[in-house]
mmCIF file of C-alpha atoms and ligand atoms in Angstrom:
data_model
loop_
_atom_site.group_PDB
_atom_site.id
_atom_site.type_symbol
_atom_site.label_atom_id
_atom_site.label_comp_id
_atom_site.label_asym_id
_atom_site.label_seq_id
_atom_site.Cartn_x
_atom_site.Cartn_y
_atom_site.Cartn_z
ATOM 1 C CA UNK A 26 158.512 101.196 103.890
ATOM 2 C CA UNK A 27 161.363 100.503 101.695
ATOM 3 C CA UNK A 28 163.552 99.361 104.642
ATOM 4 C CA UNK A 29 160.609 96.815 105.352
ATOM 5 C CA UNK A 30 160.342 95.537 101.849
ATOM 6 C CA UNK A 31 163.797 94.803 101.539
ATOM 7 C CA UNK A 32 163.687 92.814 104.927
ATOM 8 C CA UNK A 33 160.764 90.939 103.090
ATOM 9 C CA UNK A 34 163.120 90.548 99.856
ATOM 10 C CA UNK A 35 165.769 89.067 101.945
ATOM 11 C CA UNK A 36 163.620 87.163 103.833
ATOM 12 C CA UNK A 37 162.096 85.498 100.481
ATOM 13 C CA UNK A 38 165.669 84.720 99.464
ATOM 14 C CA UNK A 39 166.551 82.990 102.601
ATOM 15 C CA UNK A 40 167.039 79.133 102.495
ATOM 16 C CA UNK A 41 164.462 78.952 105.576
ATOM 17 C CA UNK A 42 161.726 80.174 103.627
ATOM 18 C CA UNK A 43 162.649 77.834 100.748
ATOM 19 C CA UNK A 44 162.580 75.194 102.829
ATOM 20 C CA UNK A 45 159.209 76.336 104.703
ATOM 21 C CA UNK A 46 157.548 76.719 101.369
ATOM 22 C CA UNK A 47 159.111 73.671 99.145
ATOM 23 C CA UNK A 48 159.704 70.838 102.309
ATOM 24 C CA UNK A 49 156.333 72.306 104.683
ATOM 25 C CA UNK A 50 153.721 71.913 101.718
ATOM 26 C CA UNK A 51 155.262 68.791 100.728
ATOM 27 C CA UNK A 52 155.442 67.309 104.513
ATOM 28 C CA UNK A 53 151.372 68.385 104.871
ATOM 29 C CA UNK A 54 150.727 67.047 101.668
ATOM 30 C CA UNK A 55 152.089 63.741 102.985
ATOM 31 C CA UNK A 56 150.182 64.283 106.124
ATOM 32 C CA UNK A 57 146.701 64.843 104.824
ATOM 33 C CA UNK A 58 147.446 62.017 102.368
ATOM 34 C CA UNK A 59 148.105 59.702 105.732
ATOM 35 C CA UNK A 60 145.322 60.944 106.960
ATOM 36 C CA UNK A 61 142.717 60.219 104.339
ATOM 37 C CA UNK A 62 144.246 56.835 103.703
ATOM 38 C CA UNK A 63 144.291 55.576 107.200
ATOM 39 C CA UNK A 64 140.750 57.137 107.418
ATOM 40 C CA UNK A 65 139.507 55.601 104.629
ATOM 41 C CA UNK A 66 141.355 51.861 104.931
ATOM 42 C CA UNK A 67 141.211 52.165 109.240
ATOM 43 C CA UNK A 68 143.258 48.942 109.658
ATOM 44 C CA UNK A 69 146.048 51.313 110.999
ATOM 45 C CA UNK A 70 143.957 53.643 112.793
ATOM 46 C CA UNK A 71 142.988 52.918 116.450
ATOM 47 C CA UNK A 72 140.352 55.113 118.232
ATOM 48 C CA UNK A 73 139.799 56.007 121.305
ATOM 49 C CA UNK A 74 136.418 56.949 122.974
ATOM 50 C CA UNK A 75 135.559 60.495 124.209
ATOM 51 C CA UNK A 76 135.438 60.292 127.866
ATOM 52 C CA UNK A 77 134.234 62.879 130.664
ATOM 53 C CA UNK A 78 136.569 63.857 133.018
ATOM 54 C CA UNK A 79 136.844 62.452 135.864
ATOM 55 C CA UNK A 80 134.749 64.526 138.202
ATOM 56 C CA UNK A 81 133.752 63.457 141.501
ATOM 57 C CA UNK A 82 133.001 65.155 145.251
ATOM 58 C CA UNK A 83 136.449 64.125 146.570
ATOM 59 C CA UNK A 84 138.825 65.149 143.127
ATOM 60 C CA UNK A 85 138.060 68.248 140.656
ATOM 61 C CA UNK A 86 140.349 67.930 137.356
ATOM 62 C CA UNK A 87 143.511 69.394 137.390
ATOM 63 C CA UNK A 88 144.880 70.744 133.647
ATOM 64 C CA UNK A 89 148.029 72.653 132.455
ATOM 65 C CA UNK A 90 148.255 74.132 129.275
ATOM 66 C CA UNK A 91 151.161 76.163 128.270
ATOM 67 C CA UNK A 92 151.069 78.660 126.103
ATOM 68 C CA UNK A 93 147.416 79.238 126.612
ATOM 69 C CA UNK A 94 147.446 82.840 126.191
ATOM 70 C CA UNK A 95 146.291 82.876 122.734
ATOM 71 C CA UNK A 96 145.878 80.451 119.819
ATOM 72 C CA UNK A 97 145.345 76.794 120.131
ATOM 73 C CA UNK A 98 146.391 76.852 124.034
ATOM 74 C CA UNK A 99 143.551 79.303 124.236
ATOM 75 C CA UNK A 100 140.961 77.074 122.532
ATOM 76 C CA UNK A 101 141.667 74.224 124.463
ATOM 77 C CA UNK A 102 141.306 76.282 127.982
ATOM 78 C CA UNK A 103 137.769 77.715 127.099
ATOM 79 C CA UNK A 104 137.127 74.033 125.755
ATOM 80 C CA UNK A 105 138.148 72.116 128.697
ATOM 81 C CA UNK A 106 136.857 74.456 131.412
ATOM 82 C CA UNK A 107 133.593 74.227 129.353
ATOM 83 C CA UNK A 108 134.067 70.397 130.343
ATOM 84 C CA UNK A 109 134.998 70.775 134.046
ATOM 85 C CA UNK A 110 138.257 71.016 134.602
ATOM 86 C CA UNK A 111 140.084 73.262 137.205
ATOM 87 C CA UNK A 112 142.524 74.944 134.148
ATOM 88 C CA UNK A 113 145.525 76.075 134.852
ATOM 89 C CA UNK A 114 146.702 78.690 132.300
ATOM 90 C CA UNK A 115 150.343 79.247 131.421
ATOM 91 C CA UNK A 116 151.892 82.027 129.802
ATOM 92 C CA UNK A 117 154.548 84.780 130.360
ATOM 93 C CA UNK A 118 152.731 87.938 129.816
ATOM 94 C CA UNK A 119 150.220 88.315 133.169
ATOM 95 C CA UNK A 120 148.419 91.015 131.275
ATOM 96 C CA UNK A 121 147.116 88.188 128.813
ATOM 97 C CA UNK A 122 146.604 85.353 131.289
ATOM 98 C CA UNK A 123 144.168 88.115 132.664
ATOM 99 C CA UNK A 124 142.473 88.372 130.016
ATOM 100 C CA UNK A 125 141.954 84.695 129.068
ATOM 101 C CA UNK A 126 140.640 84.487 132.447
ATOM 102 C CA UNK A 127 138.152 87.141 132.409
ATOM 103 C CA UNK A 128 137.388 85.977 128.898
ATOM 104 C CA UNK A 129 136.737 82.146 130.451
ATOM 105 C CA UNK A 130 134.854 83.473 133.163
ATOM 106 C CA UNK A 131 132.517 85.593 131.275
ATOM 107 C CA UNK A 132 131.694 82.760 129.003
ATOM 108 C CA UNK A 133 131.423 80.378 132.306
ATOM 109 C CA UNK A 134 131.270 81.925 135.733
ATOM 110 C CA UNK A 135 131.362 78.774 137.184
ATOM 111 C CA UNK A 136 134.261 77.836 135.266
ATOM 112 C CA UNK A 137 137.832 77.444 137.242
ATOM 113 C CA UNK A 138 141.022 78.812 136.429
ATOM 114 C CA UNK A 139 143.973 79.632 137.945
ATOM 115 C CA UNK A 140 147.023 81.531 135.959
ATOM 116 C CA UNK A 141 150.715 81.302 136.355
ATOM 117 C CA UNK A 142 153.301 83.452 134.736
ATOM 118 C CA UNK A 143 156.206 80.861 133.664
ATOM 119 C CA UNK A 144 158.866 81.460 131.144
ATOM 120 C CA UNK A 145 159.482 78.064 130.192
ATOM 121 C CA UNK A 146 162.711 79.045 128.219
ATOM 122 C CA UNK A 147 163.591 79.566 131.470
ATOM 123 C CA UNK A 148 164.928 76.862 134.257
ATOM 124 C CA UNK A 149 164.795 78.610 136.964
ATOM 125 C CA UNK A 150 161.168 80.111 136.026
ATOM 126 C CA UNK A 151 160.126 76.420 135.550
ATOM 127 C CA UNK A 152 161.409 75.422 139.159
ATOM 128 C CA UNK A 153 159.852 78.361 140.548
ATOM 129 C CA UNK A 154 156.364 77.198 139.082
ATOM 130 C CA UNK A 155 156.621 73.764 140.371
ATOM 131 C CA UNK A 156 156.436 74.851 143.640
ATOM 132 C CA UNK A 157 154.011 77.659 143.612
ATOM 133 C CA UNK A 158 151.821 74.786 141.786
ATOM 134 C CA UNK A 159 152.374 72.553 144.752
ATOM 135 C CA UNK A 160 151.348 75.370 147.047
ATOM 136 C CA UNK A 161 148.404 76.307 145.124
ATOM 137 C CA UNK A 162 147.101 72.729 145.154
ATOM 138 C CA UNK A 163 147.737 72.670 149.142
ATOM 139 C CA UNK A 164 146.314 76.083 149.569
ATOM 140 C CA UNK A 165 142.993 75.632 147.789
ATOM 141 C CA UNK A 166 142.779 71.601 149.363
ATOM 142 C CA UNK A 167 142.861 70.300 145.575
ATOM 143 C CA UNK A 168 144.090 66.300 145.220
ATOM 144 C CA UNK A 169 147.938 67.083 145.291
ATOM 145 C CA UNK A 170 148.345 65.647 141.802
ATOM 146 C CA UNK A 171 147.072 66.584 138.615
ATOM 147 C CA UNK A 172 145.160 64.593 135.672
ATOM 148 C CA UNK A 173 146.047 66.457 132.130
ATOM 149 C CA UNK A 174 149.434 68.476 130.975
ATOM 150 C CA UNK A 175 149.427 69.775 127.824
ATOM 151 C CA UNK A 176 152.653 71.084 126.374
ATOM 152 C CA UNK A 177 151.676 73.885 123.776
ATOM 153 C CA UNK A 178 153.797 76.882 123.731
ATOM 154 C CA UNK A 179 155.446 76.787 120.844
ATOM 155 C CA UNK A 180 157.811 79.687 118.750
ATOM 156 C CA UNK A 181 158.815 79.858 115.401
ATOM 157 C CA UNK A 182 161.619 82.561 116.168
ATOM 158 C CA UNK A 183 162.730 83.989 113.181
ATOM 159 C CA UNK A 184 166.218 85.628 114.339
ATOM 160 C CA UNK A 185 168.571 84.318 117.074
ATOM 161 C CA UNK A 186 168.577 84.552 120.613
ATOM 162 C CA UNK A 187 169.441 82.467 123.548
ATOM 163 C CA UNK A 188 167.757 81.331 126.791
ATOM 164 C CA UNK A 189 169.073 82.420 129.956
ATOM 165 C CA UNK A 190 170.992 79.228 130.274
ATOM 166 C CA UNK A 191 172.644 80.188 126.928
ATOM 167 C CA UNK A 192 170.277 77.643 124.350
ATOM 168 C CA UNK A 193 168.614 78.408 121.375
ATOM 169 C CA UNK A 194 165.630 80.427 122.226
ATOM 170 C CA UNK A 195 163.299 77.879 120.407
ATOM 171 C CA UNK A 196 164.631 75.041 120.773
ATOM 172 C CA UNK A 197 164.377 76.071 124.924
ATOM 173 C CA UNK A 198 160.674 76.650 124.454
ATOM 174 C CA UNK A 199 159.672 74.320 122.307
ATOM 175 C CA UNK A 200 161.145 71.301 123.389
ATOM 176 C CA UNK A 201 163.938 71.844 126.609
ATOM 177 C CA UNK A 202 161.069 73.457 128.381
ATOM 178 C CA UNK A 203 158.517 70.926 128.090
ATOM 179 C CA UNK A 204 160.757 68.261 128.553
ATOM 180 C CA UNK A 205 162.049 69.965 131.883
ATOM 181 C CA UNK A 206 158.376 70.880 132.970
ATOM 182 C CA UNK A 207 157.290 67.250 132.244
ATOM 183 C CA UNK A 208 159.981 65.688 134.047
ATOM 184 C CA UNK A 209 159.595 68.179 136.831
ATOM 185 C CA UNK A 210 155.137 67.220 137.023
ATOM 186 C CA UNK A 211 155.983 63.438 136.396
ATOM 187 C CA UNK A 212 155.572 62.853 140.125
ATOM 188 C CA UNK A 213 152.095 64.476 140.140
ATOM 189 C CA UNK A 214 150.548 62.738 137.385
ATOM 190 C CA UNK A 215 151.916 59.503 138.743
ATOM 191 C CA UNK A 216 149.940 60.789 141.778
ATOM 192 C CA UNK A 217 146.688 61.298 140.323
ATOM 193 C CA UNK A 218 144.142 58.357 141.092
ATOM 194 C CA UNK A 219 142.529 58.579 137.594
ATOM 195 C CA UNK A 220 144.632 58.011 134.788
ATOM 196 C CA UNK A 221 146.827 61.220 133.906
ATOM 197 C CA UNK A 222 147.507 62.251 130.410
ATOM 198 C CA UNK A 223 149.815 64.351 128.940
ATOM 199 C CA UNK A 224 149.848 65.919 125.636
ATOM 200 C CA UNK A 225 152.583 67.605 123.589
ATOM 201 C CA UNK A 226 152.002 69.532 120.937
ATOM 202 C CA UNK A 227 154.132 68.952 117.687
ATOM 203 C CA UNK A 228 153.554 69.740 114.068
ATOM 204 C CA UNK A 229 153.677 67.922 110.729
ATOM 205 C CA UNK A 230 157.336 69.962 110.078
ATOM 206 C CA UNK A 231 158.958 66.826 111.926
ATOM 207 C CA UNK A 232 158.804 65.010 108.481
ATOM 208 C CA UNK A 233 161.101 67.649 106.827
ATOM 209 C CA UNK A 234 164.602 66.160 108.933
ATOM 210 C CA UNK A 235 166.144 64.028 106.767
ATOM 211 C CA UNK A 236 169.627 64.381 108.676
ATOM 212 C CA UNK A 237 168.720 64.040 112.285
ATOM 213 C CA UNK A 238 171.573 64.424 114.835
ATOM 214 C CA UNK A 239 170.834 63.761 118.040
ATOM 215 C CA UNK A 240 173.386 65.128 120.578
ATOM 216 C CA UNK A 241 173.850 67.945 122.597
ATOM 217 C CA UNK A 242 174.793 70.331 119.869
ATOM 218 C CA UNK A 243 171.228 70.141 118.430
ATOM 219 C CA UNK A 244 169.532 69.245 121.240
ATOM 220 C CA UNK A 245 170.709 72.680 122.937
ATOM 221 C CA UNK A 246 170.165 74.442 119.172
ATOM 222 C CA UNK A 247 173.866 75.775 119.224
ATOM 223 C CA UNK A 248 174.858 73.558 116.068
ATOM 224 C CA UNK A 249 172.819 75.766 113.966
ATOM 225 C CA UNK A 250 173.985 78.270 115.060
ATOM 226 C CA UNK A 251 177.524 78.683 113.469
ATOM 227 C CA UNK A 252 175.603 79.296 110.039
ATOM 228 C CA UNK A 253 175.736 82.662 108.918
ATOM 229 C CA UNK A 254 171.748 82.683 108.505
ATOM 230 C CA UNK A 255 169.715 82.309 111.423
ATOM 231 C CA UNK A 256 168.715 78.588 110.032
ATOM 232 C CA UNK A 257 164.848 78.523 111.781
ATOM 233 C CA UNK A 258 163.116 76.682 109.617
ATOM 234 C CA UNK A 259 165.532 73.849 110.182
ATOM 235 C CA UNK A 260 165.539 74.597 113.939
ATOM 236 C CA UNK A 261 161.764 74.658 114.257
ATOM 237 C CA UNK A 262 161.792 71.373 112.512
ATOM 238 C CA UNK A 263 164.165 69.629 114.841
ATOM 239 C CA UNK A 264 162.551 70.893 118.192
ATOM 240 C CA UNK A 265 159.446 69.234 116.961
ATOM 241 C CA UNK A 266 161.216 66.272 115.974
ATOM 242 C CA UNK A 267 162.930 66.216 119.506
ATOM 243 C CA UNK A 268 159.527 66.431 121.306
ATOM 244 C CA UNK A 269 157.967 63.419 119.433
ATOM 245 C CA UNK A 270 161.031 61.638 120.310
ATOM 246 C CA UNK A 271 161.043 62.551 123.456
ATOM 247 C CA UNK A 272 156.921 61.266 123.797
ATOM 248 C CA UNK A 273 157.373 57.985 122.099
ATOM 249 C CA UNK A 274 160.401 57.613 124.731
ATOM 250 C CA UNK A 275 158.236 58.924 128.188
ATOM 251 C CA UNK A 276 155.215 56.172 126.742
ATOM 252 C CA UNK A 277 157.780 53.303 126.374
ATOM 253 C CA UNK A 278 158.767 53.999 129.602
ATOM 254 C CA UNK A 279 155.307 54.757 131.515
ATOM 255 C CA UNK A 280 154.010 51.343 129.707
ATOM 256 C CA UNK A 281 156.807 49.287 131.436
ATOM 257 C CA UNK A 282 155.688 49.975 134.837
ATOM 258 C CA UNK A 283 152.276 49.078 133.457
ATOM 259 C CA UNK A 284 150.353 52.293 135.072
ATOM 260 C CA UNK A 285 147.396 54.145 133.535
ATOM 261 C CA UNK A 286 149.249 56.781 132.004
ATOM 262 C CA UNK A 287 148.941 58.536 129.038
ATOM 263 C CA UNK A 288 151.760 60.173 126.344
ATOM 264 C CA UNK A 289 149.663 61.435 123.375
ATOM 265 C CA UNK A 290 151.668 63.637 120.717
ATOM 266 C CA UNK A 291 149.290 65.701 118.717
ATOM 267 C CA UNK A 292 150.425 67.737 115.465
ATOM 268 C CA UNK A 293 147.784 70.888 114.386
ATOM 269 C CA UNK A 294 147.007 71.337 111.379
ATOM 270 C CA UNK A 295 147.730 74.957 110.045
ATOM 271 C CA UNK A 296 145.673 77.265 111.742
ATOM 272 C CA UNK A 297 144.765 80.774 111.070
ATOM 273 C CA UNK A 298 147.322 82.305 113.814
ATOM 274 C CA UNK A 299 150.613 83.280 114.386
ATOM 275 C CA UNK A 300 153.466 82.038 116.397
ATOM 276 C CA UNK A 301 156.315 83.509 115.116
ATOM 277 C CA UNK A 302 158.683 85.559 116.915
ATOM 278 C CA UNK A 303 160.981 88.201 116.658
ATOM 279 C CA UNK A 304 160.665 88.745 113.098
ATOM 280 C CA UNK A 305 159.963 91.746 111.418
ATOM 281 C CA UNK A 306 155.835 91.699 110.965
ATOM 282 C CA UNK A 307 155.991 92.997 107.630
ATOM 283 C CA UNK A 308 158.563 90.155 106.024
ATOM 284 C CA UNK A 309 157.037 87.609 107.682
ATOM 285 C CA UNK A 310 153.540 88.399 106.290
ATOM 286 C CA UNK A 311 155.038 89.170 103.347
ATOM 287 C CA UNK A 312 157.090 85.885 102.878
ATOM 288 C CA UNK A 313 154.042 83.579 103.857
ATOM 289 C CA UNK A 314 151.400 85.810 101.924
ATOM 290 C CA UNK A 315 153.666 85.209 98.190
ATOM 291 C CA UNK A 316 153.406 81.650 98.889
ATOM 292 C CA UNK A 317 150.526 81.316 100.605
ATOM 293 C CA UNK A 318 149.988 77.447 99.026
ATOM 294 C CA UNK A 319 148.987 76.424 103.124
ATOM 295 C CA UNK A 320 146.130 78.798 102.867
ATOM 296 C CA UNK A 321 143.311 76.652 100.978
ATOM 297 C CA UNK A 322 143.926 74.455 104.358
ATOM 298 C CA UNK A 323 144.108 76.259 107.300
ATOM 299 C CA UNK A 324 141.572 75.748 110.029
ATOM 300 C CA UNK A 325 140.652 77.738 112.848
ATOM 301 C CA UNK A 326 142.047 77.241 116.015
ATOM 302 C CA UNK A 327 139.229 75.795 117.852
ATOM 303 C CA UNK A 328 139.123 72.513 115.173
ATOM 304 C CA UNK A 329 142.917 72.730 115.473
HETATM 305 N N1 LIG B 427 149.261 77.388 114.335
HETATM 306 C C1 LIG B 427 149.653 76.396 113.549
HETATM 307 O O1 LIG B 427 149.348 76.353 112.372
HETATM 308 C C2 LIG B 427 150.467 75.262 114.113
HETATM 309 C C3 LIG B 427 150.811 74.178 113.281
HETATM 310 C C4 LIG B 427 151.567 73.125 113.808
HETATM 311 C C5 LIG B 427 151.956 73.159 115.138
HETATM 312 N N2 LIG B 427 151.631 74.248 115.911
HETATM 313 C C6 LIG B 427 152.087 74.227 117.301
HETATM 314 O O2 LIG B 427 150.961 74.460 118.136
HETATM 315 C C7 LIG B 427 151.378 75.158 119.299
HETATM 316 C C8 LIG B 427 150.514 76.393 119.499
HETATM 317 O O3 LIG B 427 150.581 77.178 118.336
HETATM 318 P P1 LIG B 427 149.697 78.502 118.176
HETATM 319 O O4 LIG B 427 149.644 78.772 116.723
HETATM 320 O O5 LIG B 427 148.429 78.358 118.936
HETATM 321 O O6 LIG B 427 150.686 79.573 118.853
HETATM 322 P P2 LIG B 427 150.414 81.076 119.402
HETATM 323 O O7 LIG B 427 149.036 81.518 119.114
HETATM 324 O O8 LIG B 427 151.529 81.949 118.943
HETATM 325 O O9 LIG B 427 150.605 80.840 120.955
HETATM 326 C C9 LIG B 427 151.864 80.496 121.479
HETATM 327 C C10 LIG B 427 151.726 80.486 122.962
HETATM 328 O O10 LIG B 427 152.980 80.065 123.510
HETATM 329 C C11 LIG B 427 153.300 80.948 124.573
HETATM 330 N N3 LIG B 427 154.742 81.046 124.732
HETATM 331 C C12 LIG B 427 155.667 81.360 123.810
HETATM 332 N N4 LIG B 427 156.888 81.344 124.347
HETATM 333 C C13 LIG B 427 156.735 80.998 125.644
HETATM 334 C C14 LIG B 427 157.628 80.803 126.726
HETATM 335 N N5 LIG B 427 158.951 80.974 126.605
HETATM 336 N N6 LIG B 427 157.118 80.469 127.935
HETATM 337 C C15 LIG B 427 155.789 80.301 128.100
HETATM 338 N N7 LIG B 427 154.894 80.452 127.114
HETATM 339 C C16 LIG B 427 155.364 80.809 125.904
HETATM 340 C C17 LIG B 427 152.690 82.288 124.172
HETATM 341 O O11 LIG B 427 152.412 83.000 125.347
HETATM 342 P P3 LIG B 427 152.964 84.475 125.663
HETATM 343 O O12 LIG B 427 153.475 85.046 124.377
HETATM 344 O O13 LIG B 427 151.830 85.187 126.277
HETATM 345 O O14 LIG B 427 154.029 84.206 126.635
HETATM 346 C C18 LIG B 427 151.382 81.845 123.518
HETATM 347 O O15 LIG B 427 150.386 81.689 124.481
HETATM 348 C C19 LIG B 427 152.854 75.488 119.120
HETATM 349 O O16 LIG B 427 153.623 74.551 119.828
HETATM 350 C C20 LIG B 427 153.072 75.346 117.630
HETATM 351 O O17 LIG B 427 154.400 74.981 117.344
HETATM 352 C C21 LIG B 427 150.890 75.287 115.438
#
């Protein structure tokens, strides 16, 4: 007990949770602030309509989502299976893509899903599930393409590690991975004869980098890592960063060839779960509980 309340001391102390408490509220401030404005002046805002998916005899739906396991991943698989869509759940534990299944199916047993363990901090994992995917969709005579790929897995890693190829474990899953997987599906989605979409998953932290470096230092997460404190808050804030980048980049390019495709970045707002890894429970609960000032606004994970 004592060992874990010093860890939560020390924790407190640490310039990550300063930041996290100080530069988060003040970067969801500004976001709720955007978000009432443009809501309430709408010059800004463009909408789009709700549309069904595209289901017809000759193509059933094809959707990733990664990270879909638990949280907001989870959510959107019961949601989008609800709507039709063959779902293809990603995650790294097969235990718990069982039991999102099971947990789908009961709710729906007409619903269709399909689950894949991938490590997406991983390469060679990520290579592996391209072709099993490929297979998959030849094996069960599915449209060899696929209409919806939502990046979600996401970490907020509290203590260092590195990815098999030797990055920053968070800056691997939260952006290297994505970017790989998306590069690796590109040629799917192009396939698909309904427009594709894909969606990444950021957050509001983004708006915290005032400094932003990008080269391959940062981009591969070993920059930070010459400080003597694990800096995560800082890291967690540039992965994001790098995957909003990295959409606004993928649209530009899509819309020059002038094809029906889709890049849609889409920050949650805090939600009641956790994503945090590698840190000791106790701290971490501890650290976000004495300055809980997010708590008055978090949402559940379905309106997330
Ligand atoms: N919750 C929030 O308040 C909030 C706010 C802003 C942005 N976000 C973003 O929203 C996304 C989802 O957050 P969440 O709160 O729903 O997270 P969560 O409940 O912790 O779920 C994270 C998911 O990512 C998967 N995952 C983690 N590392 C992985 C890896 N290397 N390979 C494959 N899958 C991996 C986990 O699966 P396994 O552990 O089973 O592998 C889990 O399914 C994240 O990108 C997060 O950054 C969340």
């Amino acid at each position: 007990m004592i060992k874990e309340l010093k860890e939560a001391l020390r924790f407190a102390a640490s310039i990550s949770f300063w930041r996290m408490a100080v530069f988060w509220t003040i970067s969801l401030f500004i976001s709720y602030f955007q978000l009432h404005t443009n809501w309430i002046f709408s010059r800004r805002l463009q909408s789009y309509p709700r549309c069904r998916p595209p289901i017809s005899e000759s193509l059933t739906p094809v959707c990733i989502i990664t990270g879909a396991t638990s949280g907001l991943g989870a959510a959107a698989a019961h949601a989008l299976s609800r709507e039709g869509f063959f779902v293809v759940l990603v995650g790294r534990s097969s235990h718990l893509l069982s039991k999102i299944m099971t947990e789908i199916k009961t709710q729906n047993k007409d619903a269709h899903v399909k689950a894949f363990v991938v490590d997406l901090a991983s390469f060679q994992s990520i290579l592996e599930f391209k072709s099993s995917l490929q297979q998959w969709l030849l094996d069960c005579k599915l449209h060899c393409s696929l209409q919806l790929l939502i990046n979600n897995a996401g970490i907020l890693a509290t203590s260092s590690r590195t990815t098999p190829e030797g990055y920053d474990q968070m800056m691997g899953t939260n952006y290297i991975g994505p970017f790989c997987l998306t590069k690796l599906l590109l040629p799917l989605l192009k396939r698909s004869p309904v427009p594709s979409r894909i969606v990444n998953v950021t957050s509001f932290t983004h708006r915290s980098v005032f400094d932003v470096q990008v080269d391959k230092e940062s981009v591969y997460g070993t920059r930070f890592l010459r400080s003597e404190q694990y800096p995560f808050a800082r890291l967690y804030e540039y992965s994001k960063l790098f995957l909003i980048l990295f959409s606004y980049e993928l649209h530009r390019q899509l819309g020059l060839m002038d094809q029906p495709y889709h890049v849609s970045c889409c920050g949650s707002w805090k939600c009641k779960n956790q994503y945090h890894e590698g840190s000791p429970f106790v701290s971490f609960e501890f650290g976000i509980s004495s300055f809980e000032v997010f708590g008055p606004f978090a949402v559940t994970k379905e309106w997330g």
